[in-house]
Amino acid sequence: ETGVTQSPTHLIKTRGQQVTLRCSSQSGHNTVSWYQQALGQGPQFIFQYYREEENGRGNFPPRFSGLQFPNYSSELNVNALELDDSALYLCASSDPLAGGGETQYFGPGTRLLVL
Amino acid sequence: GNSVTQMEGPVTLSEEAFLTINCTYTATGYPSLFWYVQYPGEGLQLLLKATKADDKGSNKGFEATYRKETTSFHLEKGSVQVSDSAVYFCALSLSGAGSYQLTFGKGTKLSVIP
């Protein structure tokens, strides 16, 4: 069974640029969630995708957007990068048919640095 | 709103000591509760969970009991090892408009010294 994978592992961008992060869900999981973890903090929920539709969103501005593809993989896009966007971005997958989908399994994350 | 409060760290223990990391929550509804662990430079790993009051989650010697009356989910281990050194996150999950969102505490860093 393949776990959640994310790419790239590290990324450096400058303020104002755009970035795309990628995630492949665990085998059989059709729901993907994205979280932002600032240094020394707990992860904050960005949004969740289920069957290629956004299915819940946290308190993040519209410049944070996403996609989910038919194979359940997902992208997180961030436009007009700000210094405060520097963080570890975590992807998690879950299976709604397994106990309601509340248990989420995380990937290793992408560490983004905005200069 | 929903929130999770963890005891502040860092926590430093000697090998074989007893561990308790306190976690309390506030939630509108009946959440499921989780402990995740994060080793240096890695993502989060699910450690244990409990889905209803009085449930006990356990894994790798760690335990936590869902206490609805005190809105708590304290993590315990009887004898810690150096390999347990990591950051531990308490989290709750509630269904909101059809999606499950995890709300995390700020994390507690544990260091175990030989």
mmCIF file of C-alpha atoms in Angstrom:
data_model
loop_
_atom_site.group_PDB
_atom_site.id
_atom_site.type_symbol
_atom_site.label_atom_id
_atom_site.label_comp_id
_atom_site.label_asym_id
_atom_site.label_seq_id
_atom_site.Cartn_x
_atom_site.Cartn_y
_atom_site.Cartn_z
ATOM 1 C CA GLU A 1 0.000 0.000 0.000
ATOM 2 C CA THR A 2 1.457 3.343 -1.082
ATOM 3 C CA GLY A 3 1.245 6.195 1.388
ATOM 4 C CA VAL A 4 0.679 9.875 0.715
ATOM 5 C CA THR A 5 3.433 11.444 -1.362
ATOM 6 C CA GLN A 6 4.167 15.117 -1.993
ATOM 7 C CA SER A 7 6.392 17.052 -4.336
ATOM 8 C CA PRO A 8 8.619 18.923 -4.274
ATOM 9 C CA THR A 9 10.151 18.433 -0.838
ATOM 10 C CA HIS A 10 11.572 21.946 -0.673
ATOM 11 C CA LEU A 11 10.935 25.112 -2.643
ATOM 12 C CA ILE A 12 12.226 28.673 -2.572
ATOM 13 C CA LYS A 13 10.212 31.493 -4.158
ATOM 14 C CA THR A 14 10.226 35.262 -4.044
ATOM 15 C CA ARG A 15 7.413 37.516 -2.921
ATOM 16 C CA GLY A 16 4.726 37.976 -5.560
ATOM 17 C CA GLN A 17 5.454 34.730 -7.394
ATOM 18 C CA GLN A 18 3.067 31.805 -7.774
ATOM 19 C CA VAL A 19 3.653 28.223 -6.617
ATOM 20 C CA THR A 20 2.080 24.827 -7.241
ATOM 21 C CA LEU A 21 2.454 21.956 -4.809
ATOM 22 C CA ARG A 22 1.446 18.381 -5.625
ATOM 23 C CA CYS A 23 0.072 15.478 -3.662
ATOM 24 C CA SER A 24 -0.767 11.860 -4.431
ATOM 25 C CA SER A 25 -3.258 10.318 -2.043
ATOM 26 C CA GLN A 26 -2.892 6.976 -0.337
ATOM 27 C CA SER A 27 -4.142 4.092 -2.433
ATOM 28 C CA GLY A 28 -7.946 3.902 -2.318
ATOM 29 C CA HIS A 29 -8.419 7.321 -0.682
ATOM 30 C CA ASN A 30 -10.608 9.748 -2.631
ATOM 31 C CA THR A 31 -10.486 12.709 -0.254
ATOM 32 C CA VAL A 32 -7.531 15.066 0.049
ATOM 33 C CA SER A 33 -7.009 17.863 2.567
ATOM 34 C CA TRP A 34 -4.314 20.531 2.678
ATOM 35 C CA TYR A 35 -2.830 22.110 5.796
ATOM 36 C CA GLN A 36 -0.339 24.911 6.421
ATOM 37 C CA GLN A 37 2.084 24.486 9.319
ATOM 38 C CA ALA A 38 4.053 27.577 10.285
ATOM 39 C CA LEU A 39 7.255 27.081 12.230
ATOM 40 C CA GLY A 40 6.551 26.024 15.805
ATOM 41 C CA GLN A 41 2.786 25.875 15.278
ATOM 42 C CA GLY A 42 0.154 23.226 14.698
ATOM 43 C CA PRO A 43 -1.188 22.673 11.181
ATOM 44 C CA GLN A 44 -4.034 24.909 9.987
ATOM 45 C CA PHE A 45 -6.719 23.548 7.645
ATOM 46 C CA ILE A 46 -6.698 25.168 4.201
ATOM 47 C CA PHE A 47 -9.304 23.137 2.268
ATOM 48 C CA GLN A 48 -10.482 19.666 1.379
ATOM 49 C CA TYR A 49 -11.313 18.054 -1.963
ATOM 50 C CA TYR A 50 -13.696 15.173 -2.540
ATOM 51 C CA ARG A 51 -14.514 13.815 -5.989
ATOM 52 C CA GLU A 52 -12.774 16.763 -7.638
ATOM 53 C CA GLU A 53 -14.876 19.369 -5.797
ATOM 54 C CA GLU A 54 -13.866 21.646 -2.928
ATOM 55 C CA ASN A 55 -15.599 20.226 0.124
ATOM 56 C CA GLY A 56 -14.753 22.598 2.944
ATOM 57 C CA ARG A 57 -12.400 25.528 3.407
ATOM 58 C CA GLY A 58 -10.564 27.088 6.310
ATOM 59 C CA ASN A 59 -9.784 30.736 6.927
ATOM 60 C CA PHE A 60 -7.448 31.280 3.979
ATOM 61 C CA PRO A 61 -7.747 33.949 1.246
ATOM 62 C CA PRO A 62 -8.805 33.125 -2.324
ATOM 63 C CA ARG A 63 -5.217 33.276 -3.571
ATOM 64 C CA PHE A 64 -4.974 29.774 -2.054
ATOM 65 C CA SER A 65 -6.686 27.483 -4.541
ATOM 66 C CA GLY A 66 -6.647 23.829 -5.402
ATOM 67 C CA LEU A 67 -7.556 21.059 -7.771
ATOM 68 C CA GLN A 68 -8.264 17.385 -7.510
ATOM 69 C CA PHE A 69 -7.844 15.079 -10.471
ATOM 70 C CA PRO A 70 -9.789 11.927 -11.463
ATOM 71 C CA ASN A 71 -7.026 9.760 -9.969
ATOM 72 C CA TYR A 72 -7.576 11.644 -6.652
ATOM 73 C CA SER A 73 -4.203 13.389 -6.739
ATOM 74 C CA SER A 74 -4.323 17.071 -5.892
ATOM 75 C CA GLU A 75 -2.594 20.403 -6.357
ATOM 76 C CA LEU A 76 -2.363 23.415 -4.077
ATOM 77 C CA ASN A 77 -1.777 26.714 -5.840
ATOM 78 C CA VAL A 78 -0.776 29.896 -4.075
ATOM 79 C CA ASN A 79 -0.726 33.173 -6.006
ATOM 80 C CA ALA A 80 0.948 36.456 -5.095
ATOM 81 C CA LEU A 81 3.179 34.850 -2.487
ATOM 82 C CA GLU A 82 3.769 36.724 0.748
ATOM 83 C CA LEU A 83 6.567 36.288 3.266
ATOM 84 C CA ASP A 84 4.080 34.817 5.764
ATOM 85 C CA ASP A 85 3.322 31.984 3.330
ATOM 86 C CA SER A 86 6.651 30.434 4.316
ATOM 87 C CA ALA A 87 5.630 27.187 5.979
ATOM 88 C CA LEU A 88 5.427 23.418 5.726
ATOM 89 C CA TYR A 89 2.471 22.459 3.531
ATOM 90 C CA LEU A 90 0.965 19.115 4.406
ATOM 91 C CA CYS A 91 -1.356 17.000 2.357
ATOM 92 C CA ALA A 92 -3.558 14.358 3.974
ATOM 93 C CA SER A 93 -5.833 11.745 2.460
ATOM 94 C CA SER A 94 -8.797 9.840 3.842
ATOM 95 C CA ASP A 95 -11.439 7.378 2.768
ATOM 96 C CA PRO A 96 -15.036 8.407 3.571
ATOM 97 C CA LEU A 97 -16.076 4.759 3.410
ATOM 98 C CA ALA A 98 -13.715 3.878 6.257
ATOM 99 C CA GLY A 99 -15.253 5.108 9.483
ATOM 100 C CA GLY A 100 -16.685 8.236 7.880
ATOM 101 C CA GLY A 101 -13.384 9.522 6.591
ATOM 102 C CA GLU A 102 -12.398 11.376 9.746
ATOM 103 C CA THR A 103 -9.003 9.693 10.034
ATOM 104 C CA GLN A 104 -6.495 11.487 7.847
ATOM 105 C CA TYR A 105 -3.080 10.205 6.805
ATOM 106 C CA PHE A 106 -0.383 12.744 6.109
ATOM 107 C CA GLY A 107 2.399 13.033 3.597
ATOM 108 C CA PRO A 108 5.907 14.274 4.412
ATOM 109 C CA GLY A 109 5.116 17.842 3.400
ATOM 110 C CA THR A 110 6.601 20.509 1.146
ATOM 111 C CA ARG A 111 8.666 23.175 2.852
ATOM 112 C CA LEU A 112 8.146 26.525 1.139
ATOM 113 C CA LEU A 113 10.388 29.499 1.779
ATOM 114 C CA VAL A 114 9.336 32.894 0.433
ATOM 115 C CA LEU A 115 12.075 35.522 0.216
ATOM 116 C CA GLY B 1 -15.429 27.797 17.577
ATOM 117 C CA ASN B 2 -13.479 24.591 17.947
ATOM 118 C CA SER B 3 -10.078 24.632 19.627
ATOM 119 C CA VAL B 4 -7.454 22.398 21.217
ATOM 120 C CA THR B 5 -5.156 23.393 24.054
ATOM 121 C CA GLN B 6 -2.023 21.413 24.846
ATOM 122 C CA MET B 7 0.421 21.774 27.678
ATOM 123 C CA GLU B 8 3.319 23.936 26.677
ATOM 124 C CA GLY B 9 6.688 22.381 26.133
ATOM 125 C CA PRO B 10 9.346 21.567 25.752
ATOM 126 C CA VAL B 11 9.191 18.512 27.970
ATOM 127 C CA THR B 12 12.471 16.807 28.849
ATOM 128 C CA LEU B 13 12.436 13.358 30.449
ATOM 129 C CA SER B 14 14.951 10.693 31.259
ATOM 130 C CA GLU B 15 14.638 7.337 29.554
ATOM 131 C CA GLU B 16 12.071 5.046 31.242
ATOM 132 C CA ALA B 17 10.258 7.979 32.890
ATOM 133 C CA PHE B 18 6.471 8.296 32.840
ATOM 134 C CA LEU B 19 5.004 10.683 30.282
ATOM 135 C CA THR B 20 1.839 12.754 30.430
ATOM 136 C CA ILE B 21 0.972 15.422 27.867
ATOM 137 C CA ASN B 22 -2.242 17.228 28.707
ATOM 138 C CA CYS B 23 -4.809 18.079 26.058
ATOM 139 C CA THR B 24 -8.197 19.738 26.451
ATOM 140 C CA TYR B 25 -10.647 20.736 23.771
ATOM 141 C CA THR B 26 -13.604 22.964 23.032
ATOM 142 C CA ALA B 27 -16.026 21.825 20.375
ATOM 143 C CA THR B 28 -19.571 22.429 19.193
ATOM 144 C CA GLY B 29 -20.701 18.836 18.900
ATOM 145 C CA TYR B 30 -19.138 15.456 19.508
ATOM 146 C CA PRO B 31 -15.674 15.335 17.992
ATOM 147 C CA SER B 32 -13.322 12.475 17.384
ATOM 148 C CA LEU B 33 -9.945 12.979 19.049
ATOM 149 C CA PHE B 34 -6.470 12.190 17.790
ATOM 150 C CA TRP B 35 -2.833 12.278 18.727
ATOM 151 C CA TYR B 36 -0.333 12.745 15.917
ATOM 152 C CA VAL B 37 3.463 12.627 16.201
ATOM 153 C CA GLN B 38 5.967 14.548 14.098
ATOM 154 C CA TYR B 39 9.598 13.487 14.001
ATOM 155 C CA PRO B 40 12.206 16.073 12.959
ATOM 156 C CA GLY B 41 11.934 16.988 9.294
ATOM 157 C CA GLU B 42 8.934 14.752 8.671
ATOM 158 C CA GLY B 43 5.171 14.960 8.257
ATOM 159 C CA LEU B 44 2.582 13.856 10.798
ATOM 160 C CA GLN B 45 2.007 10.245 11.768
ATOM 161 C CA LEU B 46 -1.230 9.113 13.361
ATOM 162 C CA LEU B 47 -0.416 7.777 16.822
ATOM 163 C CA LEU B 48 -3.869 6.932 18.201
ATOM 164 C CA LYS B 49 -7.483 8.005 18.134
ATOM 165 C CA ALA B 50 -10.796 7.769 19.995
ATOM 166 C CA THR B 51 -14.156 8.410 18.444
ATOM 167 C CA LYS B 52 -16.530 8.590 21.425
ATOM 168 C CA ALA B 53 -16.632 9.269 25.134
ATOM 169 C CA ASP B 54 -14.777 6.774 27.358
ATOM 170 C CA ASP B 55 -12.984 5.226 24.389
ATOM 171 C CA LYS B 56 -9.306 4.529 24.968
ATOM 172 C CA GLY B 57 -6.895 4.789 22.058
ATOM 173 C CA SER B 58 -3.574 2.989 22.293
ATOM 174 C CA ASN B 59 -0.523 2.344 20.142
ATOM 175 C CA LYS B 60 3.182 1.655 20.714
ATOM 176 C CA GLY B 61 2.757 1.899 24.488
ATOM 177 C CA PHE B 62 0.970 5.260 24.300
ATOM 178 C CA GLU B 63 -2.591 5.617 25.607
ATOM 179 C CA ALA B 64 -5.234 8.326 25.787
ATOM 180 C CA THR B 65 -8.815 8.212 27.075
ATOM 181 C CA TYR B 66 -11.625 10.395 25.717
ATOM 182 C CA ARG B 67 -13.090 12.163 28.762
ATOM 183 C CA LYS B 68 -16.221 14.032 27.815
ATOM 184 C CA GLU B 69 -16.890 15.328 31.340
ATOM 185 C CA THR B 70 -13.525 17.090 31.469
ATOM 186 C CA THR B 71 -13.213 17.618 27.681
ATOM 187 C CA SER B 72 -9.771 16.063 27.816
ATOM 188 C CA PHE B 73 -7.644 13.554 25.928
ATOM 189 C CA HIS B 74 -4.346 13.337 27.817
ATOM 190 C CA LEU B 75 -1.522 11.296 26.284
ATOM 191 C CA GLU B 76 0.371 8.883 28.557
ATOM 192 C CA LYS B 77 3.197 6.394 28.282
ATOM 193 C CA GLY B 78 4.592 4.369 31.137
ATOM 194 C CA SER B 79 8.223 4.255 30.066
ATOM 195 C CA VAL B 80 9.582 6.580 27.386
ATOM 196 C CA GLN B 81 12.510 5.815 25.119
ATOM 197 C CA VAL B 82 14.980 8.077 23.343
ATOM 198 C CA SER B 83 13.236 7.183 20.084
ATOM 199 C CA ASP B 84 10.029 8.832 21.398
ATOM 200 C CA SER B 85 11.656 12.258 21.074
ATOM 201 C CA ALA B 86 9.360 14.203 18.748
ATOM 202 C CA VAL B 87 6.602 16.808 18.666
ATOM 203 C CA TYR B 88 3.169 15.549 19.695
ATOM 204 C CA PHE B 89 -0.039 17.152 18.431
ATOM 205 C CA CYS B 90 -3.501 16.701 19.869
ATOM 206 C CA ALA B 91 -6.313 17.233 17.360
ATOM 207 C CA LEU B 92 -10.064 17.009 17.010
ATOM 208 C CA SER B 93 -12.177 16.254 13.994
ATOM 209 C CA LEU B 94 -15.704 17.429 13.409
ATOM 210 C CA SER B 95 -17.816 17.186 10.319
ATOM 211 C CA GLY B 96 -18.499 20.627 8.903
ATOM 212 C CA ALA B 97 -20.783 20.870 5.887
ATOM 213 C CA GLY B 98 -19.830 17.364 4.856
ATOM 214 C CA SER B 99 -16.077 17.633 5.298
ATOM 215 C CA TYR B 100 -13.908 16.501 8.186
ATOM 216 C CA GLN B 101 -11.502 19.178 9.310
ATOM 217 C CA LEU B 102 -8.755 18.559 11.812
ATOM 218 C CA THR B 103 -8.176 21.272 14.407
ATOM 219 C CA PHE B 104 -4.760 20.969 16.025
ATOM 220 C CA GLY B 105 -3.136 22.162 19.207
ATOM 221 C CA LYS B 106 0.195 23.959 19.007
ATOM 222 C CA GLY B 107 2.183 20.818 19.734
ATOM 223 C CA THR B 108 4.370 19.673 22.610
ATOM 224 C CA LYS B 109 8.019 18.919 21.996
ATOM 225 C CA LEU B 110 9.307 15.911 23.906
ATOM 226 C CA SER B 111 13.001 15.238 24.402
ATOM 227 C CA VAL B 112 14.067 11.990 26.052
ATOM 228 C CA ILE B 113 17.635 11.794 27.303
ATOM 229 C CA PRO B 114 19.526 8.556 27.978
#
